[in-house]
Amino acid sequence: MYLYNLTLQKATGVTHAVHGNFSGGKQQEVLLSRGKSLELLRPDSNTGKVHTLLSTEIFGCVRALMAFRLTGGTKDYIVVGSDSGRIVILEYNPSKNALEKVHQETFGKSGCRRIVPGQYFAIDPKGRAVMIGAVEKQKLAYIMNRDTQARLTISSPLEAHKSNTLTYHMVGVDVGFDNPMFACLEIDYEEADMDPSGDAAQRTQQTLTFYELDLGLNHVVRKYSEPLEEHANFLVSVPGGNDGPSGVLICSENYLTYKNLGDQHDIRCPIPRRRNDLDDPERGMIFICSATHRTKSMYFFLLQTEQGDIFKITLETDDDVVSEIKLKYFDTVPPATAMCVLKTGFLFVASEFGNHYLYQIAHLGDDDDEPEFSSAMPLEEGETFFFAPRALKNLVLVDELPSFAPIITSQVADLANEDTPQLYVLCGRGPRSTLRVLRHGLEVSEMAVSELPGNPNAVWTVKKRADDEFDAYIIVSFVNATLVLSIGETVEEVTDSGFLGTTPTLCCAALGDDALVQVYPDGIRHIRSDKRVNEWKAPGKKSITKCAVNQRQVVITLSGRELVYFEMDPTGELNEYTERSEMPAEIMCMALGTVPEGEQRSWFLAVGLADNTVRILSLDPNNCLTPCSMQALPSPAESLCLVEMGHTESTTQGGLDDDAPAQRSGNNKGTIYLNIGLSNGVLLRTVLDPVSGDLADTRTRYLGSRPVKLFRIKMQGSEAVLAMSSRTWLSYYHQNRFHLTPLSYETLEYASGFSSEQCSEGIVAISTNTLRILALEKLGAVFNQVAFPLQYTPRTFVIHPDTGRMLIAETDHNAYTEDTKSARKEQMAEEMRSAAGDEERELAREMANAFINEVLPEDVFSSPKAGLGLWASQIRCLDAMHGQTMFSVPLTQNEAIMSMAMLKFSIAADGRYYLAVGIAKDLQLNPRISQGGCIDIYKIDPTCSSLEFMHRTDIDEIPGALCGFQGRLLAGCGRMLRIYDFGKKKMLRKCENKHIPYQIVNIQAMGHRVYVSDVQESVFFIRYRRAENQLIIFADDTHPRWVTATTLLDYDTIAIADKFGNLSIQRLPHSVTDDVDEDPTGTKSLWDRGLLSGASQKSENICSFHVGEIIMSLQKATLIPGGSEALIYATLSGTVGAFVPFTSREDYDFFQHLEMHMRNENPPLCGRDHLSYRSSYYPVKNVLDGDLCEQYLSIEAAKQKSIAGDMFRTPNQICKKLEDIRTRYAF
Amino acid sequence: MKTSGASNTDELNKSSHSKVSKKSTKSRSKSAKLELTGKNSLSASASSSIASAVSGGVAVGSLPATPTHLNMVTTPTTPTSSLGNYNLFDASFAVAGSGGHGLAGGIAGAEASGNSSRMGHQKSYAGFDPRSIKIFWEQHDQTDVELSQDVCARLAEDASYKVWELINNVKIYSRHSGGVVTYDLVNEVLKDADVPPMLGAMDSDWDRIDYDGSFYFHSDKIFELSAEFQKEVNLCTPDDADFQSICPVEDKHMDQLRQCVQSLVTAALFADSKSQTAAVCHAFQTPLMGSIYRVIVSKMVQLLAFKQQDHLSQRCWRLLRACNYNATANHNACRPEYFNLAEVLVSQLMAPYETIKAPHVDPDPGQTTSIKMEFEEELKVEPDQCHNPETQENPEVMGVEKQEQEPQMFPGESTMEHTIYKLQSEEEELNPQPEAEHLSSYFACPVGNGLVDELCETIGQLASQSGYLHAECLFLIKRRLARFFEGRHVSSERDFRYISRAVRGLIALGEYAFREFIPYIYKLRVEEIPDSLWPDLAPAAIFLGGHDDVYLYEWLEYGCGAALQPFLVHYARAYEKMVTRRYVKAKQPAYRIESVPGVRRLEWSTLAAAMCHGDDPSKALKPKPTLCEAFPDLQSPNLQLNCAGNIRFKFAGCRPVLLKPKVATVPHSEDSPSSAANGGGGGGASSDILIAKRKLFKPLTNVRKWSPISGYHYLRI
């Protein structure tokens, strides 16, 4: 078995986010690390939408990410710490839209090792040096400078190692232009290590250590170290030099402390708590992330607590000595891994879990009546500040970036009966959890919809002048009339546009600089800007049937076959070409390309004929309307569209630079593609040679059951094709790749681009009798999603086969159930009332009532943290089509659902589905202690509208996995595998196997075989011998694997994902027999047991691959109708991908070679060797990395060519191959 | 300086008379030092003090510039006017204090003239006084043999020389050690001089070394002699010579001036309020003031001293203030008058020095012990104690006073005989002379509490015009305070009232004067300070300045609490910082942190902020940066762009379709600010309620607790 790894949806979780002027312009970008890929975002300050400029796989694990700028520079560089054992400095090249490696310095072994630097970065704020640190011992400092050509240089590393030291965090201290200084949170464990009694370990204090890089001596000294009273979790550097007092803010449990070298005393301020919080009062408050905003004149910090509350921190200084820390509650947003404050006033919040947000900072929070806390406020001993969280006041939500991370589990199914299956994904954590239904397709926003007086045939938009920014008219053609609507604040009907309203329109367009043209069956109407109208009448009884128009040319067919060509002369007159041309068959469709900038005309006319051909005619005045080339088609062409595509869109995006047009004309010559929509629903895309008119390199794609109509529109500044069949598709070029994506929208009939003040880039379309204005925002997204909120972290779900409803098990640790919550609230309210004195009694009562009635939405404000060992669970039945919760079954406090299965019991003989729920009681995670568990059985009614509780079976262990098996229930209770049968009062234990070493986490069953996964010992193959009622392990794996997900590929083959990010496929060799006996006497086991008590037979590893993210679900499924099955996986970081099998050795060879060339020619960006990365844990075997192969599309043309040459192919062929394998299985 | 145990021997300083006379040019502070060294030098017997008094008299007599008491004030610039002055002085009022009081005059003369005469005298070294020899003798003598004065004098010279020689040797020896003088070195010198090293000279503790047992040794101490050589010594003379100029008066106008003074004083003191006002106005602006100021002042001194009636005092003060206001008043050099005036005013404020008694000092036979400023007792005590020296020395002056002044001025007074006597303790009896030399013989009884403010105003006004008077008043107040606080536990209400008067007086004298009170601050127990003292102490806050004032501030803050607040507005920020720093400095380990205390502020309104920082409220408020300042590139995105529903159709047959709200599918739509406020819950009111305080598990700090003094912290319920 050979597999090809294909990423369908890149990881959506964010591990790091930094901002800076990476492109060197005025605009700031945000660079995200998504674990193993880097993504560059640019918030559009006009619309507030976040656009992705670039997303690159780096084939390594990003451990640290920083932006820095050399002194006096205008451009930020990116320095990446990864598992490569190298420090890599990247620069964004906006013209190529690529990240380029500026420096790559090796300092250690690869891998995420504790003493190899790469985990922490600290940058001197003046950009003179960078320190890279390991978790333990090692720290290296590199001096940055620039050479005479102003290129960035990097010095050899300076060591700042200290053994027996663990590092927690490091930052560059802003010391202006003094020697660069770095502050580290460290622990020296030497003493603790030597002391067997453990006392020293108790005493060991974290220290704040300052390292100074002496630029004169070229040497790093450990300048100062000071023990900290509390354990700190991170540092924030305070602006220094001329901009501030320098120093660091230390975020530790319950306190925020300011420290600096020199005479500065420490300033400490407690972290405020929420008023009347239901949280465990003993729980410490910590800040989890920070953002610093600094300008020349001021600076502030935004620090976020675990609960998501952001505080604005300002420092009061007195001659550069900080005298006071001031905290002010700012707003509450989801807890973040990183926050970036941009100069344009945006706050980008990369959430820990769930969607990421872009906010506009609307207020600085200075004028409200929120109290400002200060370190100078004297508190009673042990007290802290309190505040009341509230809805957003200072921030305005501007945009949302969907994120699936963490994906807990997923399933591919077509519950909606849409032909194309949907992906049902359980995402998120706690109250921000969701069930998301992913569909392949672009999300469409409806801007406006209106019914029309009749059923229109076609719609166009035209500009009044060629250089207008926005369209002026919408022209809607009906059977016998044309409606002209002018676009302004409202879309109104106009009659003075010059268009003829009493006839249907075949086509209309802007002509030349300021004229309009309307082609209707009886003629052509040329409307000049001064409202003079020139009419060209169709001769005799002939009428115009088809036409094609661009800015300067008009081609019409008269009575089916005759072609008449018009071209605009320099005076703006439309002149007919003297010769008319007769086509051999009836003309079905025609297309003209746009007139290239600086040229007189488009040189080719594409004509689709009824004889199943497409011909390219030359429009060269010398040989006008002579055929250049011809392509035969499987069925008649319905529609043609000539577009120029393929240049990077980043440079053409609005708002970059003033010289953007120059760039565009300079180096962005795209390829001309002829898109052919066939009447059988197939779209062909062929490359048109711009000189000879030859057609080559045809790609085919089935779009739908109806003939394909094609429309040229603008998307992100470049041309794109809207293809309409039974579904509407958009073919566009985005981030160096062609995308052909369906719109998740109803069937459309005709469309045109639309641009107005309200919607700069939209589509106007008609569908039956409605006119619609649509916008597509999330270009590049593969899936569009519908999300339904859940209450607790979802753990697993099953789909009721009859109704398609989903039963979701939700369980949260450290949470209250609703009952406990209200009881606790009541209790607190009671305390309030009783604590009040006589005169305050009335007030206290009011407050208590207000408190009880107060409802803070937990998805915004987080749920209260109840304390360790407190669990809340419920079973929810959800109609995934409408997102309706049918019912939910809450469990009592401290019952945690660990597993769930839906099955039929043969003994019940009622044909009904039962839901078995494995519950742990009073589970404590670390150390893992529980009060045992139980299995609850519910009977599901046929419509899945209620659950009937049958009984509860108490067991000693935690039921970690459940599975229906031959009409009975297989349960993994701790390390015991048992078969239970359905009883009247409880489940009846029928059979047991105790040979699983640690803990059963997954059970699959097929036929008589059971495949049981141990938490750390991979999969055991078990045969159930009915006759003997025995479960016998007959084979197991040779490697330990910490299993997270498995799926059966066939009776002998199982795919296993582990928690280190590996996928492996285990297959039982042919020689393995499952007909083994288990010897009750034990004698046989003495000599027939394998090594270390393993099974005597072993499975064979046929594939292994390091995905780099923890796979949470595996499923064999098809994603596109009529496609082949692939192994679909979803990872914790939000990636959705597929392993697709090669069907031919030839393909495998091809991609193997391509992969090999790519490894050589395009080594990963962060310095990790690709082969070593994919073999991080087990040597990669039989899996090719499609992500690497697809980078072929984005490398330089010269390299493409050389690789293609080495493989005896053309770049286009390789691209086609890449596209093919993707479209065969997915999208 | 040692002060303990000095209460008995307080006045003995005056006994070292000859020395005092030599050094009479030196400052008050010098003499204060002297009085203390004198105290220590011997517990004098009566005879010795008398002897010294005699020699003192000789010394005074030997001064060349003071042949008669009339000449006692030198008038270097304008001899004519000096004459005129004296004529005017003597003829009309014949004031006892200035004209007739020989002692005081002697001192004043010495002060005036001595400056120049002493300047060139350099080589003199301080030798042992023969008296010292005598004392030495007496200390060793068991046989009652009287050592003659002559022998003492010789011995004194020899002893001085011997000591001088030893010191010189020490100096020479120390050259070898680079100017470093050690005990050993001194011992060496002594040994070479055949003097055995002094026993017990090294009183330091033994240092110990633990090496094969314990050994004890002396580690030598080092004096850096070179540093001593190089030390700059400043001779400070607090009352620098005033710029003196006296308005010349021609003889022919003398009578008129005399008349003028007469009527002015009469009108100001005895006439009805209308005339008084007119007189005061006249005094305020008359150009003649330059000529008559001294006369008026001396007149006032007498009146204040002898006519101890509150209403009269008030009038006197008023007149004094008015005169003092007059620009030409400053043309006078009237130190002698001021000298007395200071004593009188301070006595009015804080009672005569002698009446101040520490309660628990061994009771003196002739005086009631516990009371310090009881008028009645003063009166009782005074006559028998102190009239001797007065009458001895200046009988005729006294007579003139009594006969000429009193009947004129105080026709109805019958108690005048009491008031002319000076209050003296029994020590003064023993040694009246030296005291008289640098202390005025005038005194007055303290005025009622209600008049203190006006009195302070007067003192302040006068002191602000004359540095001399200022220094004099300050000295007198300090003296009284020193005596008052000596061994006293301040507890009674009366004590506090007294302190209040002192403080008010000091405050009237200004910032530096007030600082003299600081040492006594620590003798007060904060918790015992009555509220009534607050208003008096609190104005001292306006003197707070700079970082050195931490202690003063701290104390004031302790003592006055909120009462201090109004006076701190000018300094609110500065003090906040200062307190912050001071407080933080007090903390030892770096990682022990606690909240920094703030200074209590007034209502923090814009107005108050403006008040705190002068006229520039922007500076005061340190305005928070606006959004545009914080984000120079700020662009507010047009959120309406690409939003559903903002394109509307308007044409025949159009029927806009209501769009499905997109937000339905988007969670967290509640985030949008437009949605109803869901945070805070329970309406806006509850957001201001703070209840259910919860303790953190650890106290905020392990450093000592700092009491809250900030006004930030308030609950809003």
PDB file of C-alpha atoms in Angstrom, chain B residues 22-147:
ATOM      1  CA  LYS B  22      36.606  87.171  74.340  1.00  0.00           C
ATOM      2  CA  LYS B  23      34.344  85.372  72.049  1.00  0.00           C
ATOM      3  CA  SER B  24      31.482  87.672  72.302  1.00  0.00           C
ATOM      4  CA  THR B  25      31.702  88.361  68.640  1.00  0.00           C
ATOM      5  CA  LYS B  26      30.868  84.825  67.889  1.00  0.00           C
ATOM      6  CA  SER B  27      27.481  83.711  67.049  1.00  0.00           C
ATOM      7  CA  ARG B  28      24.658  82.688  69.133  1.00  0.00           C
ATOM      8  CA  SER B  29      25.233  79.184  68.242  1.00  0.00           C
ATOM      9  CA  LYS B  30      28.776  79.365  69.391  1.00  0.00           C
ATOM     10  CA  SER B  31      27.699  80.771  72.645  1.00  0.00           C
ATOM     11  CA  ALA B  32      25.111  78.110  72.945  1.00  0.00           C
ATOM     12  CA  LYS B  33      27.875  75.636  72.583  1.00  0.00           C
ATOM     13  CA  LEU B  34      29.817  77.399  75.138  1.00  0.00           C
ATOM     14  CA  GLU B  35      27.089  77.349  77.580  1.00  0.00           C
ATOM     15  CA  LEU B  36      26.998  73.649  77.300  1.00  0.00           C
ATOM     16  CA  THR B  37      30.697  73.109  77.496  1.00  0.00           C
ATOM     17  CA  GLY B  38      30.671  75.388  80.418  1.00  0.00           C
ATOM     18  CA  LYS B  39      28.085  73.236  81.955  1.00  0.00           C
ATOM     19  CA  ASN B  40      30.284  70.266  81.667  1.00  0.00           C
ATOM     20  CA  SER B  41      33.486  71.801  82.636  1.00  0.00           C
ATOM     21  CA  LEU B  42      32.805  72.065  86.272  1.00  0.00           C
ATOM     22  CA  SER B  43      30.201  71.906  88.831  1.00  0.00           C
ATOM     23  CA  ALA B  44      31.109  75.248  89.965  1.00  0.00           C
ATOM     24  CA  SER B  45      31.146  76.417  93.398  1.00  0.00           C
ATOM     25  CA  ALA B  46      29.746  79.725  94.174  1.00  0.00           C
ATOM     26  CA  SER B  47      33.042  81.346  94.699  1.00  0.00           C
ATOM     27  CA  SER B  48      34.477  80.369  91.361  1.00  0.00           C
ATOM     28  CA  SER B  49      31.510  81.708  89.516  1.00  0.00           C
ATOM     29  CA  ILE B  50      31.759  84.950  91.315  1.00  0.00           C
ATOM     30  CA  ALA B  51      35.417  85.159  90.513  1.00  0.00           C
ATOM     31  CA  SER B  52      34.776  84.590  86.902  1.00  0.00           C
ATOM     32  CA  ALA B  53      32.116  87.194  86.977  1.00  0.00           C
ATOM     33  CA  VAL B  54      34.619  89.662  88.229  1.00  0.00           C
ATOM     34  CA  SER B  55      37.096  88.817  85.585  1.00  0.00           C
ATOM     35  CA  GLY B  56      34.318  89.141  83.084  1.00  0.00           C
ATOM     36  CA  GLY B  57      33.754  92.622  84.195  1.00  0.00           C
ATOM     37  CA  VAL B  58      37.385  93.366  83.681  1.00  0.00           C
ATOM     38  CA  ALA B  59      37.292  91.983  80.241  1.00  0.00           C
ATOM     39  CA  VAL B  60      34.415  94.134  79.259  1.00  0.00           C
ATOM     40  CA  GLY B  61      36.091  97.106  80.680  1.00  0.00           C
ATOM     41  CA  SER B  62      39.204  96.462  78.747  1.00  0.00           C
ATOM     42  CA  LEU B  63      37.517  96.702  75.436  1.00  0.00           C
ATOM     43  CA  PRO B  64      38.715  99.899  73.931  1.00  0.00           C
ATOM     44  CA  ALA B  65      35.636 100.952  72.120  1.00  0.00           C
ATOM     45  CA  THR B  66      33.267 101.001  75.032  1.00  0.00           C
ATOM     46  CA  PRO B  67      34.256 103.654  77.436  1.00  0.00           C
ATOM     47  CA  THR B  68      30.748 104.604  78.296  1.00  0.00           C
ATOM     48  CA  HIS B  69      27.433 103.112  77.821  1.00  0.00           C
ATOM     49  CA  LEU B  70      26.444 105.927  75.547  1.00  0.00           C
ATOM     50  CA  ASN B  71      28.933 104.874  73.030  1.00  0.00           C
ATOM     51  CA  MET B  72      27.866 101.364  72.969  1.00  0.00           C
ATOM     52  CA  VAL B  73      26.398 101.401  69.529  1.00  0.00           C
ATOM     53  CA  THR B  74      28.939 102.276  66.952  1.00  0.00           C
ATOM     54  CA  THR B  75      27.729 104.362  64.151  1.00  0.00           C
ATOM     55  CA  PRO B  76      30.378 104.081  61.582  1.00  0.00           C
ATOM     56  CA  THR B  77      28.636 105.782  58.723  1.00  0.00           C
ATOM     57  CA  THR B  78      26.925 108.827  60.010  1.00  0.00           C
ATOM     58  CA  PRO B  79      28.213 110.145  63.264  1.00  0.00           C
ATOM     59  CA  THR B  80      25.825 113.033  63.304  1.00  0.00           C
ATOM     60  CA  SER B  81      22.823 110.924  63.140  1.00  0.00           C
ATOM     61  CA  SER B  82      24.171 108.641  65.782  1.00  0.00           C
ATOM     62  CA  LEU B  83      24.397 111.548  68.041  1.00  0.00           C
ATOM     63  CA  GLY B  84      21.005 112.631  67.137  1.00  0.00           C
ATOM     64  CA  ASN B  85      19.739 109.238  67.749  1.00  0.00           C
ATOM     65  CA  TYR B  86      21.170 109.010  71.097  1.00  0.00           C
ATOM     66  CA  ASN B  87      19.943 112.330  72.044  1.00  0.00           C
ATOM     67  CA  LEU B  88      16.582 111.511  70.897  1.00  0.00           C
ATOM     68  CA  PHE B  89      16.767 108.262  72.627  1.00  0.00           C
ATOM     69  CA  ASP B  90      17.948 109.343  75.963  1.00  0.00           C
ATOM     70  CA  ALA B  91      16.234 112.574  76.312  1.00  0.00           C
ATOM     71  CA  SER B  92      12.752 111.646  75.585  1.00  0.00           C
ATOM     72  CA  PHE B  93      12.341 108.150  76.807  1.00  0.00           C
ATOM     73  CA  ALA B  94      15.549 107.286  78.564  1.00  0.00           C
ATOM     74  CA  VAL B  95      14.885 103.710  78.012  1.00  0.00           C
ATOM     75  CA  ALA B  96      16.386 101.536  80.621  1.00  0.00           C
ATOM     76  CA  GLY B  97      16.921  98.577  78.340  1.00  0.00           C
ATOM     77  CA  SER B  98      19.143 100.242  75.842  1.00  0.00           C
ATOM     78  CA  GLY B  99      20.612 103.262  77.379  1.00  0.00           C
ATOM     79  CA  GLY B 100      20.962 102.168  80.914  1.00  0.00           C
ATOM     80  CA  HIS B 101      21.584  98.523  80.776  1.00  0.00           C
ATOM     81  CA  GLY B 102      25.280  98.197  80.919  1.00  0.00           C
ATOM     82  CA  LEU B 103      25.555  94.543  80.423  1.00  0.00           C
ATOM     83  CA  ALA B 104      23.405  94.336  77.429  1.00  0.00           C
ATOM     84  CA  GLY B 105      25.035  97.336  75.999  1.00  0.00           C
ATOM     85  CA  GLY B 106      28.402  95.836  76.571  1.00  0.00           C
ATOM     86  CA  ILE B 107      27.505  92.805  74.646  1.00  0.00           C
ATOM     87  CA  ALA B 108      25.986  94.708  71.877  1.00  0.00           C
ATOM     88  CA  GLY B 109      29.013  96.900  71.674  1.00  0.00           C
ATOM     89  CA  ALA B 110      31.283  93.965  71.674  1.00  0.00           C
ATOM     90  CA  GLU B 111      29.281  92.433  68.965  1.00  0.00           C
ATOM     91  CA  ALA B 112      29.467  95.491  66.895  1.00  0.00           C
ATOM     92  CA  SER B 113      33.097  96.294  67.398  1.00  0.00           C
ATOM     93  CA  GLY B 114      34.600  92.945  68.076  1.00  0.00           C
ATOM     94  CA  ASN B 115      34.214  91.734  64.585  1.00  0.00           C
ATOM     95  CA  SER B 116      36.956  93.919  63.311  1.00  0.00           C
ATOM     96  CA  SER B 117      39.258  93.768  66.288  1.00  0.00           C
ATOM     97  CA  ARG B 118      39.378  90.014  66.401  1.00  0.00           C
ATOM     98  CA  MET B 119      39.990  89.484  62.810  1.00  0.00           C
ATOM     99  CA  GLY B 120      43.804  89.625  62.809  1.00  0.00           C
ATOM    100  CA  HIS B 121      44.314  87.556  65.920  1.00  0.00           C
ATOM    101  CA  GLN B 122      45.462  84.243  64.542  1.00  0.00           C
ATOM    102  CA  LYS B 123      48.263  82.572  66.477  1.00  0.00           C
ATOM    103  CA  SER B 124      46.465  82.339  69.715  1.00  0.00           C
ATOM    104  CA  TYR B 125      45.760  78.912  70.875  1.00  0.00           C
ATOM    105  CA  ALA B 126      43.304  77.808  73.390  1.00  0.00           C
ATOM    106  CA  GLY B 127      45.066  77.206  76.568  1.00  0.00           C
ATOM    107  CA  PHE B 128      43.859  75.799  79.799  1.00  0.00           C
ATOM    108  CA  ASP B 129      42.093  78.248  81.901  1.00  0.00           C
ATOM    109  CA  PRO B 130      43.675  78.796  85.268  1.00  0.00           C
ATOM    110  CA  ARG B 131      40.334  77.914  86.600  1.00  0.00           C
ATOM    111  CA  SER B 132      40.626  74.528  84.973  1.00  0.00           C
ATOM    112  CA  ILE B 133      43.878  74.008  86.778  1.00  0.00           C
ATOM    113  CA  LYS B 134      42.210  74.977  89.888  1.00  0.00           C
ATOM    114  CA  ILE B 135      39.502  72.492  89.268  1.00  0.00           C
ATOM    115  CA  PHE B 136      42.015  69.842  88.490  1.00  0.00           C
ATOM    116  CA  TRP B 137      43.646  70.652  91.697  1.00  0.00           C
ATOM    117  CA  GLU B 138      40.477  70.520  93.614  1.00  0.00           C
ATOM    118  CA  GLN B 139      39.643  67.230  92.127  1.00  0.00           C
ATOM    119  CA  HIS B 140      42.862  65.716  93.389  1.00  0.00           C
ATOM    120  CA  ASP B 141      43.319  67.756  96.449  1.00  0.00           C
ATOM    121  CA  GLN B 142      42.331  66.135  99.678  1.00  0.00           C
ATOM    122  CA  THR B 143      43.983  68.616 101.952  1.00  0.00           C
ATOM    123  CA  ASP B 144      42.006  71.763 101.506  1.00  0.00           C
ATOM    124  CA  VAL B 145      45.103  73.591 100.375  1.00  0.00           C
ATOM    125  CA  GLU B 146      44.054  76.587  98.351  1.00  0.00           C
ATOM    126  CA  LEU B 147      45.968  76.993  95.141  1.00  0.00           C
TER     127      LEU B 147
END
